[in-house]
mmCIF file of C-alpha atoms in Angstrom:
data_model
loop_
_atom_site.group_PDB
_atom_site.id
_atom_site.type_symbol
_atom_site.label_atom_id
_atom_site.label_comp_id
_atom_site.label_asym_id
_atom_site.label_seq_id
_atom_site.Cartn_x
_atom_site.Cartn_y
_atom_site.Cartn_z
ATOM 1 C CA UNK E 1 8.935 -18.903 -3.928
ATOM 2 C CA UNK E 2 10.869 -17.013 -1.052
ATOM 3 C CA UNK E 3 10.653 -13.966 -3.177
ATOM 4 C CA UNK E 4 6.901 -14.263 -2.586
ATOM 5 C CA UNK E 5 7.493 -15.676 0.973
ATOM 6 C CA UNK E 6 9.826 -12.304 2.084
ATOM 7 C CA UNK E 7 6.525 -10.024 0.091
ATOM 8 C CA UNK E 8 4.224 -11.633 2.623
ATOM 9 C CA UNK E 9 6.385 -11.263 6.066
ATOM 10 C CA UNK E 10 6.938 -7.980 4.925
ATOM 11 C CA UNK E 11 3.288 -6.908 4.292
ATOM 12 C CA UNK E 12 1.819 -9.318 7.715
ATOM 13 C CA UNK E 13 4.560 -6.983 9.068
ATOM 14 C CA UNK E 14 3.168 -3.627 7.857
ATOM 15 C CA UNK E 15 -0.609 -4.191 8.356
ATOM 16 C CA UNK E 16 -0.166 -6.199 11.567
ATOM 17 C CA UNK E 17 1.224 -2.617 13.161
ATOM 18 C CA UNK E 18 -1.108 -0.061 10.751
ATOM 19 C CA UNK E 19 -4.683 -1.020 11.825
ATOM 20 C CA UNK E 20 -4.649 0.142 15.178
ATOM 21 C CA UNK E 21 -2.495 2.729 14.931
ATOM 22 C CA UNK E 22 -5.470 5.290 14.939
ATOM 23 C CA UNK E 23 -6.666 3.856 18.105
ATOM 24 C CA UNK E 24 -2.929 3.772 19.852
ATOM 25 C CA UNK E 25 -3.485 7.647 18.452
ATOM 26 C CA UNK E 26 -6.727 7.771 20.251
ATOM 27 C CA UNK E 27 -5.614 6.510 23.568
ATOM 28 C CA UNK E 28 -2.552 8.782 23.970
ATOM 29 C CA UNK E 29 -5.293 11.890 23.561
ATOM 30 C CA UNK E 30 -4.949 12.487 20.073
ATOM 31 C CA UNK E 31 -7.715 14.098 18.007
ATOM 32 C CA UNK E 32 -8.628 13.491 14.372
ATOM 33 C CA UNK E 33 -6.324 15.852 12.662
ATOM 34 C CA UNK E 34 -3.606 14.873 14.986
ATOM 35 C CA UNK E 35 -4.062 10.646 14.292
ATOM 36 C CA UNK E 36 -3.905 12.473 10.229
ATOM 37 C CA UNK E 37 -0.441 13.728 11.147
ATOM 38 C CA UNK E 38 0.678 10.601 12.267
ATOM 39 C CA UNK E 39 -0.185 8.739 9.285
ATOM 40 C CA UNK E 40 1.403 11.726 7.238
ATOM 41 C CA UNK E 41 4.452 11.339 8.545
ATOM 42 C CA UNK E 42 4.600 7.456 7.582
ATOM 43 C CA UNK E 43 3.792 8.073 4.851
ATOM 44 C CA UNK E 44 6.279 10.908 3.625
ATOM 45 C CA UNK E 45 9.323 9.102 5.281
ATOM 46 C CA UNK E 46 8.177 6.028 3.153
ATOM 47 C CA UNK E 47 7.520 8.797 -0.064
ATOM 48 C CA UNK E 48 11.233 9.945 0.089
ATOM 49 C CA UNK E 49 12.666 6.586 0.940
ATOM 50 C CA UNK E 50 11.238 4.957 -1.292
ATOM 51 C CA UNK E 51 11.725 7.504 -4.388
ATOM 52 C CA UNK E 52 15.402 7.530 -3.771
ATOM 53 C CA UNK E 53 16.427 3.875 -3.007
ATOM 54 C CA UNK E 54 14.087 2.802 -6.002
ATOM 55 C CA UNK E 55 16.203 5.261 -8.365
ATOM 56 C CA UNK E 56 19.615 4.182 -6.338
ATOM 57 C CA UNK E 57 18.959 0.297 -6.866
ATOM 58 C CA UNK E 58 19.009 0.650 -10.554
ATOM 59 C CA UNK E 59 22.300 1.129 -10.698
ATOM 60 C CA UNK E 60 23.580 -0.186 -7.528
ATOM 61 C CA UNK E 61 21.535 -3.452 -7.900
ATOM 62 C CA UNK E 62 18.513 -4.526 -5.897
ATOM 63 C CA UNK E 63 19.526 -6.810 -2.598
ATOM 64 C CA UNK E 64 21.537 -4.280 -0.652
ATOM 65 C CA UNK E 65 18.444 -2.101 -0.300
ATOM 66 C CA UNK E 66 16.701 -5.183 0.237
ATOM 67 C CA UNK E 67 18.457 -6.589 3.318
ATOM 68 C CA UNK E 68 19.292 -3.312 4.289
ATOM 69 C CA UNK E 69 15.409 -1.974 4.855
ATOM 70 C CA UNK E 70 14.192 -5.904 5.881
ATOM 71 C CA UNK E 71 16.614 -5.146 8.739
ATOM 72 C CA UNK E 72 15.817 -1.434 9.564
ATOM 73 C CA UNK E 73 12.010 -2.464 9.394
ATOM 74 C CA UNK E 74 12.717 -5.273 12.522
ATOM 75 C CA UNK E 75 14.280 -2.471 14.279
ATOM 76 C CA UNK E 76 11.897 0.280 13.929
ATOM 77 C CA UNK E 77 8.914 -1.605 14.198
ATOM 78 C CA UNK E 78 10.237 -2.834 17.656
ATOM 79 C CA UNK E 79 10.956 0.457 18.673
ATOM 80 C CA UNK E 80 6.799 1.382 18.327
ATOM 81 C CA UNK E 81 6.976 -0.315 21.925
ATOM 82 C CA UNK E 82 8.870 2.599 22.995
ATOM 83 C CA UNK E 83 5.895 4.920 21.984
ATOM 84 C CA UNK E 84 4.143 6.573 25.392
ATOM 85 C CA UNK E 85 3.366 10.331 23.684
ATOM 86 C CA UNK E 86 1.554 11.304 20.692
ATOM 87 C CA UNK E 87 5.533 13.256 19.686
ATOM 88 C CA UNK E 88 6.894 9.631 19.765
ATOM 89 C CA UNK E 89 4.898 8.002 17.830
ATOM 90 C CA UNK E 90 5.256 10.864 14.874
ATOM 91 C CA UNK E 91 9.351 9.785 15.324
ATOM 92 C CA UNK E 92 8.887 6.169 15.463
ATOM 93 C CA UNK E 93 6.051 5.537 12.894
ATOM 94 C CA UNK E 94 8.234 8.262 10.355
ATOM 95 C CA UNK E 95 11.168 5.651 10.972
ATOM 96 C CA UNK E 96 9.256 2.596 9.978
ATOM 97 C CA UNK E 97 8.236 4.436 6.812
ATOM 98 C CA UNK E 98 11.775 5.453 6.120
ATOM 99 C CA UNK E 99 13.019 1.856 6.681
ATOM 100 C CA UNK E 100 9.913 -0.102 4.708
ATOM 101 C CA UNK E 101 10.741 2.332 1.792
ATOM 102 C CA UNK E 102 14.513 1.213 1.331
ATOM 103 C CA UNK E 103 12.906 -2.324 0.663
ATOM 104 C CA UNK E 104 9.758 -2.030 -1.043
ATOM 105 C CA UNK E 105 11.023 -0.891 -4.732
ATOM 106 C CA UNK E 106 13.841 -2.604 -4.998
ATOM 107 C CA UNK E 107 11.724 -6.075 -3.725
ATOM 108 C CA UNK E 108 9.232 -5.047 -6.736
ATOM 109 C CA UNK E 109 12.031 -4.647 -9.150
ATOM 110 C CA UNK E 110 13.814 -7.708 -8.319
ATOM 111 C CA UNK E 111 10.665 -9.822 -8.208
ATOM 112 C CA UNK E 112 9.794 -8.796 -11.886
ATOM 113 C CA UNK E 113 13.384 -9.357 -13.444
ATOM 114 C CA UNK E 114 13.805 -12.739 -11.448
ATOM 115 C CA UNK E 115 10.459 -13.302 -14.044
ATOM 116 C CA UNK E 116 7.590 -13.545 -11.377
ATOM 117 C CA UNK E 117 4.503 -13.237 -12.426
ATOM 118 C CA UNK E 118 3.768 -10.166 -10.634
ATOM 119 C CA UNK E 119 -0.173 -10.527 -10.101
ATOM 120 C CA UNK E 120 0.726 -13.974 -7.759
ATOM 121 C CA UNK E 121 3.525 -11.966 -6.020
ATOM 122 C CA UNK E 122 1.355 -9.314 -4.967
ATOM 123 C CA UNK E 123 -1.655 -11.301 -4.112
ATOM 124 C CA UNK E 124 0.961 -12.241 -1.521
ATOM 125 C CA UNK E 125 1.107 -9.081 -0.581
ATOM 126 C CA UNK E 126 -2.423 -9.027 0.089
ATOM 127 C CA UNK E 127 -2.348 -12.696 1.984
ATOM 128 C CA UNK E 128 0.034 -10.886 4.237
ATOM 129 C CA UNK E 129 -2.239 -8.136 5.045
ATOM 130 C CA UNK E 130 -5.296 -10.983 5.185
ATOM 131 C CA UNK E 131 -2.540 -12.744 8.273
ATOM 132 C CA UNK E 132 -1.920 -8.929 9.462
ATOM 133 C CA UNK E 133 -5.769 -8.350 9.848
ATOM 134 C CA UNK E 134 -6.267 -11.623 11.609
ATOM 135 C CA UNK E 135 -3.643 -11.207 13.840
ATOM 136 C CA UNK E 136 -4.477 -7.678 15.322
ATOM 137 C CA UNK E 137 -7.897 -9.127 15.390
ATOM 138 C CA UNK E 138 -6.489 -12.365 17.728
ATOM 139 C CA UNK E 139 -3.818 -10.056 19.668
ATOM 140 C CA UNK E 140 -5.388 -7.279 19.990
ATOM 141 C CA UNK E 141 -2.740 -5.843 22.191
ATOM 142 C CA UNK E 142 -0.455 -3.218 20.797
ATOM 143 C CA UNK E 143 2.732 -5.064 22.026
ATOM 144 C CA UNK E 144 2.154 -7.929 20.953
ATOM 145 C CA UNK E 145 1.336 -6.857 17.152
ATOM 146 C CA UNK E 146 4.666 -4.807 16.931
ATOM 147 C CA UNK E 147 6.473 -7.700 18.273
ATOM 148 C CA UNK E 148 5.295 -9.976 15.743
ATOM 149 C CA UNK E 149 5.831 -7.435 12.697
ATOM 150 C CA UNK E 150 9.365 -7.000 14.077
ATOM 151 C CA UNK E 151 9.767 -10.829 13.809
ATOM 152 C CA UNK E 152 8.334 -11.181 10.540
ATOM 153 C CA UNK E 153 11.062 -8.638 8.866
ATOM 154 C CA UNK E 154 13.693 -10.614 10.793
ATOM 155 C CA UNK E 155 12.853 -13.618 8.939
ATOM 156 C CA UNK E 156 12.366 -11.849 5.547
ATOM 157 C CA UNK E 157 16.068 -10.434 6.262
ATOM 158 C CA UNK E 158 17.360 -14.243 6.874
ATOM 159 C CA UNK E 159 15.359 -15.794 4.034
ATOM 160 C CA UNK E 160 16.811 -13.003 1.753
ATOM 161 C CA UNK E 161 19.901 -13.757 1.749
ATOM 162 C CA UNK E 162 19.456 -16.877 -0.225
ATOM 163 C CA UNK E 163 18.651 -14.541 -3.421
ATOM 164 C CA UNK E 164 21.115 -14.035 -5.635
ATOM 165 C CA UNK E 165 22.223 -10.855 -7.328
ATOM 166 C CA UNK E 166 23.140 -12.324 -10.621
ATOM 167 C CA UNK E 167 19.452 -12.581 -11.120
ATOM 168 C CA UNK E 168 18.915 -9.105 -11.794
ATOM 169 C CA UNK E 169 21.097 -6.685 -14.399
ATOM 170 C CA UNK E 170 22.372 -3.855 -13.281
ATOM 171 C CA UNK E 171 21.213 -0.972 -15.187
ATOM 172 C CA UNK E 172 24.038 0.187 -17.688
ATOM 173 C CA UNK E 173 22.103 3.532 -18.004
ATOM 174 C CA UNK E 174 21.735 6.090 -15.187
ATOM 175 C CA UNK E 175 18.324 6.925 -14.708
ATOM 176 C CA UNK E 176 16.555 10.050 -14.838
ATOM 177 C CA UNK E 177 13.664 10.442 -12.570
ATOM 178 C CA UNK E 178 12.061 13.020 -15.091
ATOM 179 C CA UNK E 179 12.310 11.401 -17.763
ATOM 180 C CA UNK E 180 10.185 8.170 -15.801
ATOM 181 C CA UNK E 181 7.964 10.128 -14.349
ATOM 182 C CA UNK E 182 6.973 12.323 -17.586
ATOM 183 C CA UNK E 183 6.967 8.828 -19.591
ATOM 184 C CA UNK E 184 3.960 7.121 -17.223
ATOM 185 C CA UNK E 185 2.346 10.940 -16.097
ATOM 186 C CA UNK E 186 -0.770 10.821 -16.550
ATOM 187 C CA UNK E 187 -0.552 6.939 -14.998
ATOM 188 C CA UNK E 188 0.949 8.010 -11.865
ATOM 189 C CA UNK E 189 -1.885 11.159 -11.756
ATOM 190 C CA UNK E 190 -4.630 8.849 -11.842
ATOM 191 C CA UNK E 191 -3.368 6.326 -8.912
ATOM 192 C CA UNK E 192 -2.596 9.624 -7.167
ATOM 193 C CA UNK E 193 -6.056 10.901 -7.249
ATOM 194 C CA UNK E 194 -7.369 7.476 -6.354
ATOM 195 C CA UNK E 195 -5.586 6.724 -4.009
ATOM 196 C CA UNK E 196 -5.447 9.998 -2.130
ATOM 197 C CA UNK E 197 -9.292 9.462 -1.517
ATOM 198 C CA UNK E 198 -8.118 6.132 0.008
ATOM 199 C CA UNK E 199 -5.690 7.067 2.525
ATOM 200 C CA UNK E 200 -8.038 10.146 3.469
ATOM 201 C CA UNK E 201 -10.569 6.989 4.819
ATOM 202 C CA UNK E 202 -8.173 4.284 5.827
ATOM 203 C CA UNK E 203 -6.953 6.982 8.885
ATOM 204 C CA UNK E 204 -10.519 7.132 9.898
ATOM 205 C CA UNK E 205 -12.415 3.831 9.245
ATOM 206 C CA UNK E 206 -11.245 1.886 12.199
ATOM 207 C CA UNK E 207 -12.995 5.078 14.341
ATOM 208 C CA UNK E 208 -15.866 5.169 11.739
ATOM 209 C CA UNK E 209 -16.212 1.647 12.743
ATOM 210 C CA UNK E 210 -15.592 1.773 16.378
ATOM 211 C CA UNK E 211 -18.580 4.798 16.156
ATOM 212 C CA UNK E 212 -20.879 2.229 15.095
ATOM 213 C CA UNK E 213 -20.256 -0.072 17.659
ATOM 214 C CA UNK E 214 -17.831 -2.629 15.669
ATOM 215 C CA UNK E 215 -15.399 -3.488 18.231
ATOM 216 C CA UNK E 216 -11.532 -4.093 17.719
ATOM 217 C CA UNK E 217 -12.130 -8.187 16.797
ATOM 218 C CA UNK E 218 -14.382 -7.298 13.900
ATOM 219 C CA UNK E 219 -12.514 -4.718 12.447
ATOM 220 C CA UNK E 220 -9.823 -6.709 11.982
ATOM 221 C CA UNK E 221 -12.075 -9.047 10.420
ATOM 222 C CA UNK E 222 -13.935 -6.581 8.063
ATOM 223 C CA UNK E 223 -9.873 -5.779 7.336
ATOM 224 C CA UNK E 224 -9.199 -9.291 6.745
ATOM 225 C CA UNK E 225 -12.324 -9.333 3.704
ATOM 226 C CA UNK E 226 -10.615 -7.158 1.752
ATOM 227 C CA UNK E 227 -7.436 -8.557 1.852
ATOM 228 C CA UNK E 228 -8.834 -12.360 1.465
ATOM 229 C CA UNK E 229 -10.237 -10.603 -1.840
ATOM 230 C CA UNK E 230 -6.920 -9.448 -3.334
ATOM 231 C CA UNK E 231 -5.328 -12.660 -2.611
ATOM 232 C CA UNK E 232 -7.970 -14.472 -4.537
ATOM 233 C CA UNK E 233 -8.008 -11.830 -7.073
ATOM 234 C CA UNK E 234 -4.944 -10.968 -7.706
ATOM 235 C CA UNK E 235 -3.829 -14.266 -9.068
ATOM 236 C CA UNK E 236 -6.094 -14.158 -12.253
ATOM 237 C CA UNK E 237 -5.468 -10.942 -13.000
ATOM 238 C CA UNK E 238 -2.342 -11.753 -15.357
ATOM 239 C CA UNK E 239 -4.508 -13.162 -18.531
ATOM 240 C CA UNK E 240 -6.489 -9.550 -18.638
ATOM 241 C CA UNK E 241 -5.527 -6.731 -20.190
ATOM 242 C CA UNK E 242 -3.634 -4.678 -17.184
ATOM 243 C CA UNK E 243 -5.194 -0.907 -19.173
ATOM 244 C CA UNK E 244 -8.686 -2.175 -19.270
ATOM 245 C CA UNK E 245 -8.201 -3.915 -15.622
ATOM 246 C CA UNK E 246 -6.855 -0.595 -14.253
ATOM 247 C CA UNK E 247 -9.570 2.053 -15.393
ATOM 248 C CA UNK E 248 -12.029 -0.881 -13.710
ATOM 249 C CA UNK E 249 -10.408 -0.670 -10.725
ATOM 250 C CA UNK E 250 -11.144 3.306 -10.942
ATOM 251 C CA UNK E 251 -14.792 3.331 -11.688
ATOM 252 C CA UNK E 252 -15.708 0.082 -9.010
ATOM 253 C CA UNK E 253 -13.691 2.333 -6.460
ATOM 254 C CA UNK E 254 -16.214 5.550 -6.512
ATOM 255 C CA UNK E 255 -18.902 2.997 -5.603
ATOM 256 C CA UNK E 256 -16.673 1.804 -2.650
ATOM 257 C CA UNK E 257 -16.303 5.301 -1.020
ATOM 258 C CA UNK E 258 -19.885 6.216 -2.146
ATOM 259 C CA UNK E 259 -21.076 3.034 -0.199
ATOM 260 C CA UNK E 260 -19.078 3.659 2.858
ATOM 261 C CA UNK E 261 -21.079 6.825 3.125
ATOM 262 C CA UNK E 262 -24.420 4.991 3.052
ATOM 263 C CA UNK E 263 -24.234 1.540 4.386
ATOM 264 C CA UNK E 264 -23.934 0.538 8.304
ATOM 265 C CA UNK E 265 -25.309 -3.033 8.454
ATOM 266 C CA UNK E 266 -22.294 -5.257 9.267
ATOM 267 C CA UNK E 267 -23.122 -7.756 6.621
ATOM 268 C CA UNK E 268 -23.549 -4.764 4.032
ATOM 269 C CA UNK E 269 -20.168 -3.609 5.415
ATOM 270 C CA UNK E 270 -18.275 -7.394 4.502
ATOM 271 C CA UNK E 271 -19.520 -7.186 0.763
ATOM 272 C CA UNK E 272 -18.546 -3.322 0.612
ATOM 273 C CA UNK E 273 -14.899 -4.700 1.533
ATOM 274 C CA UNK E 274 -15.266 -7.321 -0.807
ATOM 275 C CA UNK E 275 -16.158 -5.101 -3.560
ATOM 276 C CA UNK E 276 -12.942 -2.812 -2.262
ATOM 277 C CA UNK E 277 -10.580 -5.892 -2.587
ATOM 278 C CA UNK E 278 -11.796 -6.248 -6.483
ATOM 279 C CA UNK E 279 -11.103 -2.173 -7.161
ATOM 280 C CA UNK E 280 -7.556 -2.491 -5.514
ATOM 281 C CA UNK E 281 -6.439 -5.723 -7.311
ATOM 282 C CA UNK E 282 -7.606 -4.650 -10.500
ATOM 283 C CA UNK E 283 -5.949 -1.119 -9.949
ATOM 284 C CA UNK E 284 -2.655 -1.925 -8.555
ATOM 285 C CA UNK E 285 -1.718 -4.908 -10.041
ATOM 286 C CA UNK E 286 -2.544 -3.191 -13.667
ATOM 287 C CA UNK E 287 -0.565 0.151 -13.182
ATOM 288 C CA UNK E 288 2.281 -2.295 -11.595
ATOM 289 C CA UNK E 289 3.076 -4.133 -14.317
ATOM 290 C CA UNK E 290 1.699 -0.895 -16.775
ATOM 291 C CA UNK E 291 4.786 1.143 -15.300
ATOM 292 C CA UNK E 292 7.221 -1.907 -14.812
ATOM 293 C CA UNK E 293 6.945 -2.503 -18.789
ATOM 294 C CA UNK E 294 7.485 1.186 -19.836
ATOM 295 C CA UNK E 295 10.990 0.878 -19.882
ATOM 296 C CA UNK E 296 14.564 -0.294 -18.517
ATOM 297 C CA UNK E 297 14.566 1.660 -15.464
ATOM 298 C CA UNK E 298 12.351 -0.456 -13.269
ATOM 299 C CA UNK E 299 13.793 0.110 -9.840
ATOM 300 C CA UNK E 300 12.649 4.246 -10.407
ATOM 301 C CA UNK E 301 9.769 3.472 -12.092
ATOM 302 C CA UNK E 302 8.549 0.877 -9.166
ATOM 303 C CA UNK E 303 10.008 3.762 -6.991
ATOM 304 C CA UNK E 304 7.819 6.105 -8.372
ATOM 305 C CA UNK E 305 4.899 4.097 -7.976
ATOM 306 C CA UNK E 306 5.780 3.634 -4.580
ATOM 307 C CA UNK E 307 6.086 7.225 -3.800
ATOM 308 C CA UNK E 308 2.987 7.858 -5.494
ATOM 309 C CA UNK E 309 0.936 5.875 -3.117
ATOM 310 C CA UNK E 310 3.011 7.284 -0.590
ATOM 311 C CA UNK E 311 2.639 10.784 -0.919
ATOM 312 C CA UNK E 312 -1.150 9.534 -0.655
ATOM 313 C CA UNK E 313 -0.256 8.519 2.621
ATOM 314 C CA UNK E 314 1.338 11.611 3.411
ATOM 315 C CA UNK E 315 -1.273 13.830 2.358
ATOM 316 C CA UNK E 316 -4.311 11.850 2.396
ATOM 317 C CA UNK E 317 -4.231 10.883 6.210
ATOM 318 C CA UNK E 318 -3.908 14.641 6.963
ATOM 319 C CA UNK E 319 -6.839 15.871 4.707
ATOM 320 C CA UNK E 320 -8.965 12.865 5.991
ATOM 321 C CA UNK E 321 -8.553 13.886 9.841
ATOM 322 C CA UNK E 322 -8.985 17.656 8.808
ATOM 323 C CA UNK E 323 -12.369 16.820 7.091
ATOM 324 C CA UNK E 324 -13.697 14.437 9.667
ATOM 325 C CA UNK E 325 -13.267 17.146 12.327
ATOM 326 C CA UNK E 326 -15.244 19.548 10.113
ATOM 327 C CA UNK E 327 -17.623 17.620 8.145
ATOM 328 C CA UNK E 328 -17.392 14.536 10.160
ATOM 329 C CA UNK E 329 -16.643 10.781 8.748
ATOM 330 C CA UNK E 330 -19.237 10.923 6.101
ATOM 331 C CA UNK E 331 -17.677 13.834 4.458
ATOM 332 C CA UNK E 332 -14.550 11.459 4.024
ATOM 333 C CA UNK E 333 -16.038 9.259 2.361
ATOM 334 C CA UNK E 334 -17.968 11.232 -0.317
ATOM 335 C CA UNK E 335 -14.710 13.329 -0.739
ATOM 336 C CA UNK E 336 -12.841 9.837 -1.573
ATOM 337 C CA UNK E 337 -15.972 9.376 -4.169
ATOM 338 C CA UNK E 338 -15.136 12.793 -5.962
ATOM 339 C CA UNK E 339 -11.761 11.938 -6.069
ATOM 340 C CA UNK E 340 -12.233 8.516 -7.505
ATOM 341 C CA UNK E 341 -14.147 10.301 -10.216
ATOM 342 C CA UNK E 342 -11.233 12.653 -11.454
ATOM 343 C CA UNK E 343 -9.184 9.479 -11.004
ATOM 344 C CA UNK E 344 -11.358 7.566 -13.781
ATOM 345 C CA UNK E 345 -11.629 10.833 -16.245
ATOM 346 C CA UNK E 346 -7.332 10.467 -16.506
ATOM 347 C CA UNK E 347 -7.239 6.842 -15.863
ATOM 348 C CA UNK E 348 -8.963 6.217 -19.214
ATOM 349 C CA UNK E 349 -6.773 8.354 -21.591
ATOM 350 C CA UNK E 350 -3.679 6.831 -19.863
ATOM 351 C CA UNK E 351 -4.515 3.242 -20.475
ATOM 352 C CA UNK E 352 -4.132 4.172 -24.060
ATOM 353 C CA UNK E 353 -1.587 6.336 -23.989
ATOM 354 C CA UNK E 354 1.438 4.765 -21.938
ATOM 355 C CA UNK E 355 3.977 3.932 -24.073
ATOM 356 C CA UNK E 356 4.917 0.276 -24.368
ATOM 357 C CA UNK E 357 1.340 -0.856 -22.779
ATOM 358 C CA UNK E 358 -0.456 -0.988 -26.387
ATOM 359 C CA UNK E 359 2.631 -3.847 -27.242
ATOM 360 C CA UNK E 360 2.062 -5.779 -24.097
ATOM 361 C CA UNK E 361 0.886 -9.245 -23.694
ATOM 362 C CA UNK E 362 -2.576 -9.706 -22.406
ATOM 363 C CA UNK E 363 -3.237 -10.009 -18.372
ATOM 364 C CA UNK E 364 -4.617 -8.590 -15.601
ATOM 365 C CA UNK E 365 -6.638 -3.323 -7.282
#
């Protein structure tokens, strides 16, 4: 239970500071591109961190890297109070993604050999975000969100420390990042490709919004649908098939993005998150426990994973604040769509093809 309990401060934390990020952007004078480069550099800090702690924890065991990025993450995200240029919040938002990386793959890797089920710990995941939503909807000051996400790591960092190592075996073997990454390829392609068309419209949407007139209270709140999805989701996702689950989550996400091109009506706008929560349970949670079971090295496979969706979020925020200054929000969106179709065409072929999924037990972004 606190294993779940330290996934959801952690992700409150994360999406409690992330949603209004573009607007902090937007206040200091930033423009598109430059709101694109801040959510790059997140995201490659968290790319790196991640990759490497993920590969170190296999051998060097799980709760050091644990503790050790709980603790950096109430740091850094208290430090986002600092932020009064567009420079210093580049620094400060590249150290929270270095410190949430030295956590996040170990957390996965320890939560899976400590025998969660891992659909329930994510959903979570996603009731943190659904808390995170809510409460930059209800605070709506800056301050006050990156003091509470600074909080919430602090007591993920105390309530960790009643895990015990002993849970988890170290790895006798010493991983080879190649060899991981060329066993799950064509896995980790398709997520990429996804997911790229994601983070190209998360950077945006909260001005996409704001342009049609949605102000700060019911973003969070068309935030919040999404993630009360995933939770809900999530937790029956474990009796599916996670291949078949996965390439759904590809095909319902090109109607997301196509939607978002089309649709303005705030009702229209809660189902299209609704429909969004469905695509990203039935995605992540299926390549998560896809790559988890392909072999022994599950701290750099989860690592992997991680730096996957975060070299989305290094590239993807870029590209989408490029394209909205040329071809303006819309073009976002239907680039996401094209995307999510060259995510389905290798999404299929590699829900039959990793090795050790065709073995696994029926269940479940």
């Amino acid at each position: 239970m606190f294993i779940s309990l330290v996934n959801f401060l952690l992700n409150f934390a994360v999406q409690g500071s992330l949603i209004f990020i573009p607007l902090l952007g937007a206040q200091l004078g930033a423009r598109d591109w430059q709101i694109g480069l801040v959510g790059a550099a997140y995201g490659t800090a968290f790319l790196f961190s991640s990759l490497f702690c993920g590969w170190k924890s296999d051998s060097l065991g799980r709760l050091l890297f644990v503790r050790l990025g709980l603790a950096a993450s109430g740091v850094t995200f208290a430090a986002q109070l600092l932020v009064q240029n567009l420079f210093v919040l580049i620094v400060v938002r590249s150290a929270v993604g270095l410190s949430l990386g030295i956590a996040t793959a170990a957390l996965i890797a320890y939560a899976f050999e400590s025998g969660a089920d891992m659909g329930k710990y994510s959903s979570y995941g996603s009731l943190g975000w659904i808390f995170g939503a809510l409460g930059a909807a209800l605070l709506k000051e800056f301050h006050l969100l990156f003091i509470t996400s600074s909080i919430c790591c602090l007591v993920a960092l105390v309530l960790s420390l009643a895990f015990k190592e002993s849970a988890v075996k170290k790895s006798k073997i010493n991983p080879k990042i190649r060899l991981v990454v060329r066993r799950n390829f064509r896995l980790y392609l398709a997520v990429f490709l996804r997911h790229l068309g994601a983070t190209a419209v998360w950077i945006i949407l909260p001005l996409y919004f704001s342009l049609l007139g949605i102000d700060r209270f019911w973003i969070g709140l068309l935030w919040g649908t999404n993630f009360a999805v995933q939770f809900v989701v999530m937790r029956f996702l474990e009796r599916f098939d996670e291949n078949k689950v996965f390439a759904f989550g590809q095909l319902l996400s090109i109607g997301v993005f196509t939607a978002y091109a089309f649709i303005t009506a705030r009702p229209a706008l809660f189902a299209v998150q609704a429909l969004l929560g469905v695509a990203w349970s039935c995605l992540y949670v299926g390549a998560l426990i896809i790559v988890l079971r392909s072999g022994e090295e599950r701290g750099t496979a989860s690592g992997i994973f991680q730096s996957t969706l975060n070299l989305c979020g290094a590239v993807g925020p870029f590209l989408g604040g490029l394209i909205a200054e040329i071809w303006g929000y819309h073009g976002v969106m239907l680039f996401a769509a094209g995307l999510g179709v060259a995510g389905l065409l290798v999404a299929v072929p590699a829900a039959r093809e990793v090795p050790g999924a065709a073995g696994s037990v029926k269940k479940q972004f």
